[in-house]
XYZ file of C-alpha atoms in Angstrom:
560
model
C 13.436 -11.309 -45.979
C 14.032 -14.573 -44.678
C 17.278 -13.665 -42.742
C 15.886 -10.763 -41.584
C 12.998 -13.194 -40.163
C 15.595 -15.861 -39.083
C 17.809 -12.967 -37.196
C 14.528 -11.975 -35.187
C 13.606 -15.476 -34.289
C 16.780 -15.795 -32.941
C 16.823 -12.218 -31.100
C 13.580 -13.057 -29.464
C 15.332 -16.748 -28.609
C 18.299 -15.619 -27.467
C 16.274 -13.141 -25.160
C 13.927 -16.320 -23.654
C 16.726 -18.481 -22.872
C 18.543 -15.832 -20.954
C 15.288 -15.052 -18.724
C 15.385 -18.777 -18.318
C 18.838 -19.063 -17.259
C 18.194 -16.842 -14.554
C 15.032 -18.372 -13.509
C 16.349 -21.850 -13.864
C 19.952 -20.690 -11.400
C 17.204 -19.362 -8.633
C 15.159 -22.879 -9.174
C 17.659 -25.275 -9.043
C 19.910 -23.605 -6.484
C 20.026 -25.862 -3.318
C 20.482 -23.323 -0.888
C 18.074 -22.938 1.439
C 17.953 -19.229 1.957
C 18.147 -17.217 -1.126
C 17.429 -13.324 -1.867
C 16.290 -12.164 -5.446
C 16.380 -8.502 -6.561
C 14.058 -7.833 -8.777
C 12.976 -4.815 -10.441
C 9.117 -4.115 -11.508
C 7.907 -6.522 -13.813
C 10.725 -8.809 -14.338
C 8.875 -11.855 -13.277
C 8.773 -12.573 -9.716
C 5.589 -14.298 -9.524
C 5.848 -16.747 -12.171
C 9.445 -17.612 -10.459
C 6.906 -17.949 -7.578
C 5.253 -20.696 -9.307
C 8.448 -21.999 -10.628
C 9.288 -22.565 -6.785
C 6.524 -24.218 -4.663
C 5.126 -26.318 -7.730
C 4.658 -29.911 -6.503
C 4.646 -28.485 -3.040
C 1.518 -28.927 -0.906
C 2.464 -26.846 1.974
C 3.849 -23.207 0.906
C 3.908 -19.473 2.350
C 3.967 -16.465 0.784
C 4.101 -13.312 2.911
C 4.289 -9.715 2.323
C 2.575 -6.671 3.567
C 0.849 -4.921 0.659
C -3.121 -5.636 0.966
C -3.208 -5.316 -3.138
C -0.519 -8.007 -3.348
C -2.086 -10.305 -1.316
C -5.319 -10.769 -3.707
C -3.131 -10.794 -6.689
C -0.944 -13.190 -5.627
C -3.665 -15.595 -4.112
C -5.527 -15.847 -7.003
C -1.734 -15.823 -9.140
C -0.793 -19.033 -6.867
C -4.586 -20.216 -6.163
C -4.037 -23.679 -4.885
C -0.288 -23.752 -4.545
C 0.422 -21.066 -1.280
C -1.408 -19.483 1.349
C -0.676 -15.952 0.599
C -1.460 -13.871 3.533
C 0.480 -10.042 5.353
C 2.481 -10.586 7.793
C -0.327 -9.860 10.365
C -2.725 -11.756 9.528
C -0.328 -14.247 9.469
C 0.598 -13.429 13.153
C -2.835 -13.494 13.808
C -3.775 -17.043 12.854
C -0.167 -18.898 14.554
C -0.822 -17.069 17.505
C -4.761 -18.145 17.361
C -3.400 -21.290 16.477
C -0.538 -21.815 19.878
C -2.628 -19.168 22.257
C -6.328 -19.709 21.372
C -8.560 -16.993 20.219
C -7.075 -13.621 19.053
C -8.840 -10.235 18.543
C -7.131 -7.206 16.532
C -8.045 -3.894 16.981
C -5.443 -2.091 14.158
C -5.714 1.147 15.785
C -4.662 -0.473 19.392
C -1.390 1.509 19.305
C -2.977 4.794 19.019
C -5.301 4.374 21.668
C -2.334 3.473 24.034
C -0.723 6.338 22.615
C -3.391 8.762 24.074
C -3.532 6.582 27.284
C 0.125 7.128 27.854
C -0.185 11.005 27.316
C -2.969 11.276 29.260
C -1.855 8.888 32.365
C 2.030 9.163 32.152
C 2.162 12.919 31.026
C 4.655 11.500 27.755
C 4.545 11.250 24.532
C 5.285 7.561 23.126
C 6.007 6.043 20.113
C 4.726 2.789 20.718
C 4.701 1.397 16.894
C 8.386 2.557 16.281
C 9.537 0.665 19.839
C 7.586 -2.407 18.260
C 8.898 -1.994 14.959
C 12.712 -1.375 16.132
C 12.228 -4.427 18.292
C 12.732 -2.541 21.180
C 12.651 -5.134 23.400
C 14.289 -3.631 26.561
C 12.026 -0.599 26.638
C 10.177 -0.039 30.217
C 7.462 1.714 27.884
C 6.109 -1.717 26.691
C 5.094 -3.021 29.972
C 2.637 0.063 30.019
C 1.219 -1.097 26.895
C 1.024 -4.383 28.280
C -0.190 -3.275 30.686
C -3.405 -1.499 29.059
C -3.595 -4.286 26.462
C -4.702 -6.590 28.823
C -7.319 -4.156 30.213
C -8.349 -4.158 26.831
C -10.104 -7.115 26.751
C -6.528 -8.828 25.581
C -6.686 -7.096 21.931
C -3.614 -6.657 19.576
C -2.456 -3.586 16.770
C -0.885 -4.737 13.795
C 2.435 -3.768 14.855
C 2.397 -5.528 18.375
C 0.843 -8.614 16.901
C 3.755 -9.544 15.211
C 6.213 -8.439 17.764
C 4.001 -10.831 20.407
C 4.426 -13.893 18.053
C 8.182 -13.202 17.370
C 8.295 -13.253 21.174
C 6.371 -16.412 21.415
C 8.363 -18.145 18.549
C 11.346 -16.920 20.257
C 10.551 -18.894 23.820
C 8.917 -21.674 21.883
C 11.480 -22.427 18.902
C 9.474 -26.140 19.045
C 6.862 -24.129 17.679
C 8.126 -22.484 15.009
C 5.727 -23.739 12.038
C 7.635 -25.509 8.885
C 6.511 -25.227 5.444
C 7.850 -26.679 2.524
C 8.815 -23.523 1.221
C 8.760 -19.547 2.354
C 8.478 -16.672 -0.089
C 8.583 -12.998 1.048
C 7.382 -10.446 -1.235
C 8.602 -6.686 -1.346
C 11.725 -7.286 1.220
C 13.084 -3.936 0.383
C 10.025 -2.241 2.910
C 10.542 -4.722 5.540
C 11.160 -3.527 8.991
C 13.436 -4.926 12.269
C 10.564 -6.779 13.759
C 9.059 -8.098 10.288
C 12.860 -9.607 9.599
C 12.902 -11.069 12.782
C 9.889 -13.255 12.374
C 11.419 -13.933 8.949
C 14.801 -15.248 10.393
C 12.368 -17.705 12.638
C 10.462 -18.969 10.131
C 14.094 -19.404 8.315
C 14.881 -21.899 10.482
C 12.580 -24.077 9.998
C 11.466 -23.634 6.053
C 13.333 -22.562 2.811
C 12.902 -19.664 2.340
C 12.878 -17.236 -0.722
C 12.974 -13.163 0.047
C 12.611 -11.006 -2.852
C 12.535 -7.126 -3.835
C 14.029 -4.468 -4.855
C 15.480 -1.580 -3.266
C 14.952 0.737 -5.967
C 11.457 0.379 -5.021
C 11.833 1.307 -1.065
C 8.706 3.320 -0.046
C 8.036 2.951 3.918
C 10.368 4.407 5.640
C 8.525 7.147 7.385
C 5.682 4.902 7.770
C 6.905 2.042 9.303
C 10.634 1.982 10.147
C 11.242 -0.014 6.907
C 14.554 0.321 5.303
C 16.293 -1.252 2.202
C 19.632 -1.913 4.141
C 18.124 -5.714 5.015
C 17.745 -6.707 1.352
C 20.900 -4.901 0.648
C 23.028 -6.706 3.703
C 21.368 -9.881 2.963
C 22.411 -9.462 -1.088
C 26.108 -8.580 -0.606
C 28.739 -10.867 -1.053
C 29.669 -10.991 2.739
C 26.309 -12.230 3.786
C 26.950 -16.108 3.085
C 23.385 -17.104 4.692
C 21.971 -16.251 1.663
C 22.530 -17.168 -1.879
C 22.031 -14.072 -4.355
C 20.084 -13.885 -7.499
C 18.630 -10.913 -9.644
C 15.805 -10.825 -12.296
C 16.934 -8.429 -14.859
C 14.240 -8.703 -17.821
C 11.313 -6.500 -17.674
C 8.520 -7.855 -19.351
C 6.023 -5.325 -17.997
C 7.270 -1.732 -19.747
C 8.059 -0.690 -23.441
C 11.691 -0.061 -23.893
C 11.353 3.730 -23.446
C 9.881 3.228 -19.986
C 12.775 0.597 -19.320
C 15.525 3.237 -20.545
C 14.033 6.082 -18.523
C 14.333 4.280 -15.685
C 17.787 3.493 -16.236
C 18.348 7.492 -16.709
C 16.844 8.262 -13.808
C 19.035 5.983 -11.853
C 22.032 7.126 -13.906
C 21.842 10.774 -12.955
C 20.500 10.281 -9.345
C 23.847 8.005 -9.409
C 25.699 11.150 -10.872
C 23.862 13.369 -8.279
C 25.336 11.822 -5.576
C 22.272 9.862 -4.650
C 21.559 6.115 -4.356
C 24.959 5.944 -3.055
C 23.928 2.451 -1.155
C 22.271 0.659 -4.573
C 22.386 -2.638 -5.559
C 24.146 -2.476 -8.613
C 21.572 -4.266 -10.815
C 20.803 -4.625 -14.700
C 17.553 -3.877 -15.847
C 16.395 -4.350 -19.289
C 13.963 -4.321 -21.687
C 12.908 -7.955 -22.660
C 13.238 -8.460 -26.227
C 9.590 -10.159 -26.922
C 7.744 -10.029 -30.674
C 4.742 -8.381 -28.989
C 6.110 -6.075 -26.815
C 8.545 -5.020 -29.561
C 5.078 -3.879 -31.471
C 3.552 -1.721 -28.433
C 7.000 0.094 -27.735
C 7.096 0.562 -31.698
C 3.558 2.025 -31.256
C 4.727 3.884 -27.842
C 8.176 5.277 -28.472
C 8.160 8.448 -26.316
C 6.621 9.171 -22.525
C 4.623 11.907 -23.045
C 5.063 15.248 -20.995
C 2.406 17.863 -20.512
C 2.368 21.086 -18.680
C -1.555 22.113 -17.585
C -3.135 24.020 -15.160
C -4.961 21.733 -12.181
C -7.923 22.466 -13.959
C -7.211 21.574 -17.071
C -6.020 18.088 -15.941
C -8.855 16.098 -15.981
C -9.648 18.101 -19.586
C -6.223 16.459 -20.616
C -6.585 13.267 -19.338
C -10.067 12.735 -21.792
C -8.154 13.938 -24.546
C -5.533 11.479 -24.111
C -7.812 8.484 -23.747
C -9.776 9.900 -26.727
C -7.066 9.292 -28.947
C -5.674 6.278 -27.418
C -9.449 4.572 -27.861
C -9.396 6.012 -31.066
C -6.262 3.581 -32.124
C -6.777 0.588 -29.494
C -10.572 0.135 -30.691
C -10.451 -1.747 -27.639
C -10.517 -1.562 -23.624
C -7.660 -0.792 -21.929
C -7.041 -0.047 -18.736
C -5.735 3.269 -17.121
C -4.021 4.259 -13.419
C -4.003 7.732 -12.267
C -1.020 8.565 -10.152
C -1.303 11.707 -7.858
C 1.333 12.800 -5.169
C -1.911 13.271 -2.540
C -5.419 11.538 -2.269
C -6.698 15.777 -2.500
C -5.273 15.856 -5.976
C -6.801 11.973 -6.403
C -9.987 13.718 -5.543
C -9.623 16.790 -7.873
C -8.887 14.578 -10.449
C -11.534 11.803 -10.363
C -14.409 14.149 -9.762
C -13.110 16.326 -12.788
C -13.540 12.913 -14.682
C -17.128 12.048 -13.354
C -18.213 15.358 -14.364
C -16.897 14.499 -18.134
C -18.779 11.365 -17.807
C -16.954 8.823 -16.889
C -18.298 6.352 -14.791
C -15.865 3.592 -13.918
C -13.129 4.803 -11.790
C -12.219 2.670 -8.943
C -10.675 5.043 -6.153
C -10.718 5.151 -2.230
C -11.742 8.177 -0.940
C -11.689 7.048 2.605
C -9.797 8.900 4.915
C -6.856 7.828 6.630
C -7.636 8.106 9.736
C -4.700 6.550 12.382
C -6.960 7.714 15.304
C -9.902 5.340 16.663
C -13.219 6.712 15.238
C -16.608 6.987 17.507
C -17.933 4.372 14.240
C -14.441 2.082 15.528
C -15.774 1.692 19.044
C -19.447 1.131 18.435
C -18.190 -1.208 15.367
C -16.524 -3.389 18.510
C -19.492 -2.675 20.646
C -21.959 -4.397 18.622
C -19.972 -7.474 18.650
C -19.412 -7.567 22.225
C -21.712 -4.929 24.407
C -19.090 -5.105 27.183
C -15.920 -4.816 25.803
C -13.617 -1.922 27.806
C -11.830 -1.169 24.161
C -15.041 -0.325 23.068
C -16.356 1.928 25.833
C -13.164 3.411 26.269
C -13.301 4.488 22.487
C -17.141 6.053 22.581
C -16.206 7.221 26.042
C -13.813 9.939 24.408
C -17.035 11.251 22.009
C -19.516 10.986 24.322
C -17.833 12.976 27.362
C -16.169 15.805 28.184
C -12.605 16.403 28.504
C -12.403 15.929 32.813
C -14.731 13.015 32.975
C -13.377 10.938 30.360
C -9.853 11.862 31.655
C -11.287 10.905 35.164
C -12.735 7.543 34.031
C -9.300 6.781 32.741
C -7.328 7.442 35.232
C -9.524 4.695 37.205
C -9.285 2.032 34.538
C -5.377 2.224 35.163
C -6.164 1.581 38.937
C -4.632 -1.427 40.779
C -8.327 -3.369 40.303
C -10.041 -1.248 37.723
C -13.728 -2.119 37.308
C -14.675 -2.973 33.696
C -15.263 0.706 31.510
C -19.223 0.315 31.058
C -19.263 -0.224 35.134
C -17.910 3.197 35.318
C -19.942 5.746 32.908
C -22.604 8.214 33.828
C -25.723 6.182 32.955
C -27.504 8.639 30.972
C -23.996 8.195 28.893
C -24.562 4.983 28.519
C -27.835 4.935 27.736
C -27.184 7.513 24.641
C -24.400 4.774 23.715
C -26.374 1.707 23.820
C -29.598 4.026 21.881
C -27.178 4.191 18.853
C -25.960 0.787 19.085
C -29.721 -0.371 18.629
C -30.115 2.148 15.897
C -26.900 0.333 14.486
C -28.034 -3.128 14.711
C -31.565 -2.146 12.970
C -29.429 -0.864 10.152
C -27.527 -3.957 9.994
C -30.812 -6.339 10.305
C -32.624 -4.220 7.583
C -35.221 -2.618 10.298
C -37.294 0.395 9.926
C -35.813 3.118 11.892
C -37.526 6.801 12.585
C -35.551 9.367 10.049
C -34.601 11.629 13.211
C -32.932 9.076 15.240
C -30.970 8.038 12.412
C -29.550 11.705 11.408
C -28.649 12.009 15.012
C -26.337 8.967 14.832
C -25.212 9.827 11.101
C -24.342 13.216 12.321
C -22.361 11.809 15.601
C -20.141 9.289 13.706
C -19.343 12.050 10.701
C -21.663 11.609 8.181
C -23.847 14.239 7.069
C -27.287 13.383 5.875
C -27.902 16.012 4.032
C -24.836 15.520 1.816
C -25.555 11.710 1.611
C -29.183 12.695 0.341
C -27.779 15.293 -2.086
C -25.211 12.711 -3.641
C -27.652 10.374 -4.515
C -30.365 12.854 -5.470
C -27.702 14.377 -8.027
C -26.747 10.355 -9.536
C -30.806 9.758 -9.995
C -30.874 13.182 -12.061
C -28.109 12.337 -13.821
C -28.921 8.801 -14.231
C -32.258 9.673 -16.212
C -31.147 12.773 -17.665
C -28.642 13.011 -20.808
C -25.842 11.747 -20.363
C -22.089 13.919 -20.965
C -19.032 12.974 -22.357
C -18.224 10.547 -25.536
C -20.127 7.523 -25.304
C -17.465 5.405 -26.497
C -15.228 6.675 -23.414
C -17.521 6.309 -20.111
C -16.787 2.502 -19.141
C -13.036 2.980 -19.801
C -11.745 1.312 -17.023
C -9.876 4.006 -14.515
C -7.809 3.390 -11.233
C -6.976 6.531 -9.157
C -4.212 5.755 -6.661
C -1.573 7.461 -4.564
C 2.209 6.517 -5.378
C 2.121 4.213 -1.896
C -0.938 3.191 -2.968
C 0.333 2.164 -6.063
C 2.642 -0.347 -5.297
C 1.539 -3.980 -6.993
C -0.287 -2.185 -9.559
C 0.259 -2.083 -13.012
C -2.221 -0.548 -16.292
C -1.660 -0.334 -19.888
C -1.428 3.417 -19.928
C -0.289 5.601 -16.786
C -1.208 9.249 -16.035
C 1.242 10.916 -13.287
C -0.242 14.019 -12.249
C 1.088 16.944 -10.635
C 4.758 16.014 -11.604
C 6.114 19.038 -10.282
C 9.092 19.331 -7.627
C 6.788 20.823 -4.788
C 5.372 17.380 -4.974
C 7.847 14.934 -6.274
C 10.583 16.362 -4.173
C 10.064 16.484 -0.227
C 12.955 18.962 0.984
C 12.037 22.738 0.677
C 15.226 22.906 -1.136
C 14.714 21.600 -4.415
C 18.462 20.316 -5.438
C 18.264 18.117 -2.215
C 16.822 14.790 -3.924
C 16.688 11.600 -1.721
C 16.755 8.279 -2.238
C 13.275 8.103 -1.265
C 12.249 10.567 -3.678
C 13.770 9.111 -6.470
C 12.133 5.583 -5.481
C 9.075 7.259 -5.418
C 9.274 8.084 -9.307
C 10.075 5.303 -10.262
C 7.501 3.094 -8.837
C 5.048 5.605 -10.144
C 6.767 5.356 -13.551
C 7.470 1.054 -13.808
C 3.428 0.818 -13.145
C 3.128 1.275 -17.089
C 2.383 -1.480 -19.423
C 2.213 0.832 -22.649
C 3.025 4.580 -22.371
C 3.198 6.884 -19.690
C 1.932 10.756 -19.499
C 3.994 13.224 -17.314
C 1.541 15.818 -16.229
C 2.569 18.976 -14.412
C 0.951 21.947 -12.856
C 3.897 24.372 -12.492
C 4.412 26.635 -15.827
C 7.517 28.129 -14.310
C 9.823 25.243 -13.970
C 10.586 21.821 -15.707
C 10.543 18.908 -13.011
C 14.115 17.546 -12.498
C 12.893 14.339 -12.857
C 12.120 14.768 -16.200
C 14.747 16.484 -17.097
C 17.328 13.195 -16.232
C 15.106 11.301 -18.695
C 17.283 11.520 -21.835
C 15.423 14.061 -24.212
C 15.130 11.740 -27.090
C 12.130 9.350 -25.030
C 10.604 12.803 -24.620
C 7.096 14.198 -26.923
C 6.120 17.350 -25.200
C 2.064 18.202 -25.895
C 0.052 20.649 -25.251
């Protein structure tokens, strides 16, 4: 008994000191420039910490919204953690003066262009390629200006990368730069990255098994990769290969997956990487508890049905909270799924059900209206709701005139009057004023919401509220995140529920043996978000996913 004791001490020491030793090498490396690859959970922010302690002047960027809170409050006190827009935003503030961001400039240039110039452009992938050459941008300066001098979130950073790049003098230092999630960085992002470089240490980190943006923003793992090779010598390379985060299962499945996607002739580009399952007296327990990933095959249905069966049993040994993500392909099957769980009685699931939308809204432009009554952004924006198809393309055509008058100079009057009677309407709302119930449905209805549906939603919560309530008691306040996989990315839960894990979903080519990289990233974010166990749900009961069929069998419990 006491060896056995004295060889698990020294299992769980041996296990410690090698995390250290790769912790300490990253540390107490001189080099100024150094890349980590790290997989999910292997302890990126605590070698954060381990690098700007004692410093009084640190940056951390990256461009994941959820990361930035986490990491603020992680390293409270030690680094400004900010995106890499907002970080744009406040050095060009800073060297220019005051700065106004409209995200959804790009778009709105995008409709200019097809409207005035007959073409269709691009303007976020010339930004984000650092395009720099292309006679399309001096149109978008062009209407920028007009603009009242507002910025996007892609041409925000390409401005100060500009500015940094005519002004190396004011490039700002910092004791020390870290940059989160490299793997989804884009041209322009890496530019501004090499600037600050050469001023600050810097410390990039990621992992390219986790690549996600491709599509969305011209992102691509090749700059971690390049910058992680042994003929880049501008950087010094480390890796991070203990997860602390997943049970061993998880750890081994993901080391199948990458195994046959390898075998598949996929991830032909990889860092070759360990990661492994941190040998740790606790977590030893919970994967002793948690052996298997569970798979499941039920109709769409019958998901939510599934899921409270799950958590029934899971409550029934934790005797505790927990918390609990729910993964879905789409923010449809999100939807299915949470309001199946509301109507079980469940009442705290945190989910967005916002849409989308990449287009300015009529709300957008009266939103920048009530700040400032004249801006041409905002008039431009409400123009396109309020008129019809030939005035609105006439009024435009003027604003891109040699000496264009401002864009509330030019509207029809009565137009403008309608605007400016639900921008008071909008300002009573916002200062808590009485407002008569018709003129209030008639701006609900104009900006998409439908009072009817908003009085029926909360008429149904006050009859539910004093009526019975459904479900198991001991289940309702079980703390529930639903979440896209992009959406999931910085997230992490004790027990993870991956829904619709079917290859119509999980696989984006029509044929089904073509697997990309991208596709096999995708997985595995979804399945590294797991603390404990995770539950493989599909809704085909024709076909096994392929995924699951590269997990190795044995880390396999098939319910029903």
């Amino acid at each position: 008994m006491t060896q056995n004791l004295t060889n698990q001490k020294d299992k769980y020491g041996i296990a410690e000191d090698e995390s250290k030793k790769h912790t300490d090498a990253i540390v107490e490396s001189s080099s100024r420039k150094k890349v980590v690859v790290a997989g999910p959970g292997t302890g990126k922010t605590y070698l954060f910490k381990r690098i700007i302690e004692g410093k009084n002047n640190a940056l951390t960027l990256t461009f994941v919204n959820a990361l930035v809170e986490d990491l603020s409050l992680e390293l409270y006190g030690m680094s400004d953690v900010k995106t890499l827009h907002s970080f744009a935003r406040s050095t060009l503030g800073t060297a220019t003066g005051n700065v106004k961001v409209f995200p959804k400039l790009s778009e709105v240039v995008k409709e200019d262009a097809k409207i005035l110039l007959k073409k269709e452009i691009d303007f976020d992938f010339i930004f984000h390629n650092m395009d720099d050459g292309n006679e399309d941008i001096e149109f978008y300066k062009k209407r920028k200006n007009y603009y009242d001098k507002h910025y996007g979130y892609s041409d925000i950073i390409f401005a100060l990368v500009k500015y940094l790049e005519a002004n190396k003098g004011k490039v700002p230092a910092f004791d020390h730069v870290l940059v989160d999630e490299f793997q989804d960085f884009n041209k322009l992002e890496i530019a501004l990255i090499d600037l600050l470089s050469e001023k600050s240490p810097i410390l990039i980190a990621g992992d390219d098994d986790q690549a996600l943006y491709e599509d969305l923003k011209s992102a691509s793992p090749k700059h971690i990769r390049e910058r992680f090779s042994d003929s880049c010598t501008d950087y010094k390379s480390f890796s991070l290969p203990h997860c602390r985060r997943c049970t061993r299962t998880i750890v081994e499945a993901v080391n199948d997956i990458v195994s046959n996607a390898s075998k598949n002739g996929a991830v032909k580009e990889r860092i070759g990487k360990r990661y492994e399952y941190f040998d740790h007296k606790e977590k030893d327990v919970e994967s002793e508890k948690n052996p298997k990933i569970i798979y499941s095959q039920q109709f769409a249905r019958k998901i939510p049905w599934f899921i409270e069966k799950q958590l029934g049993e899971i409550a029934n040994e934790i005797k505790g909270k927990f918390s609990v993500l729910i993964i879905s392909p789409t923010k449809t099957q999100c939807r299915s799924t949470v309001e199946g769980l509301k109507k079980k009685g469940f009442s705290s699931i945190e989910w967005s059900d916002k849409k989308d939308d990449k287009e300015p809204t009529l709300l957008d432009g009266l939103k920048i209206l009530l700040d400032d009554e004249n801006s041409n952004l905002g008039w431009r924006i409400v123009s396109r709701f309020y008129l019809t198809e030939k005035d609105f393309v006439a009024l435009l055509t003027n604003s891109n005139s040699e000496n264009p008058k401002r864009f509330s100079e030019m509207i029809d009057s009565s137009k403008k009057k309608e605007v400016e009677s639900a921008l008071k309407i909008l300002r009573s709302v916002k200062n808590g004023k009485k407002i008569k119930e018709e003129k209030l449905d008639e701006v609900l209805r104009k900006v998409g919401f439908n009072p009817y549906d908003i009085a029926k939603e909360n008429l149904k919560e006050e009859i539910e509220f004093g009526s019975q309530r459904v479900g198991n008691p001991g289940l309702r306040k079980t703390q529930i995140k639903a979440t896209t996989i992009e959406s999931s990315k910085g997230l992490a839960a004790d027990y993870v529920f991956i829904t619709y894990f079917d290859d119509r979903y999980f696989i984006k080519d029509k044929d089904k043996t073509k697997i990309t990289d991208k596709d096999i990233c995708k997985f595995l974010v979804a399945l590294t978000r797991a603390r404990r166990k995770v539950f493989l749900i599909s809704s085909d009961d024709k076909k096994k996913p392929t995924f699951l069929n590269w997990i190795n069998s044995d880390r396999i419990e098939e319910v029903s």
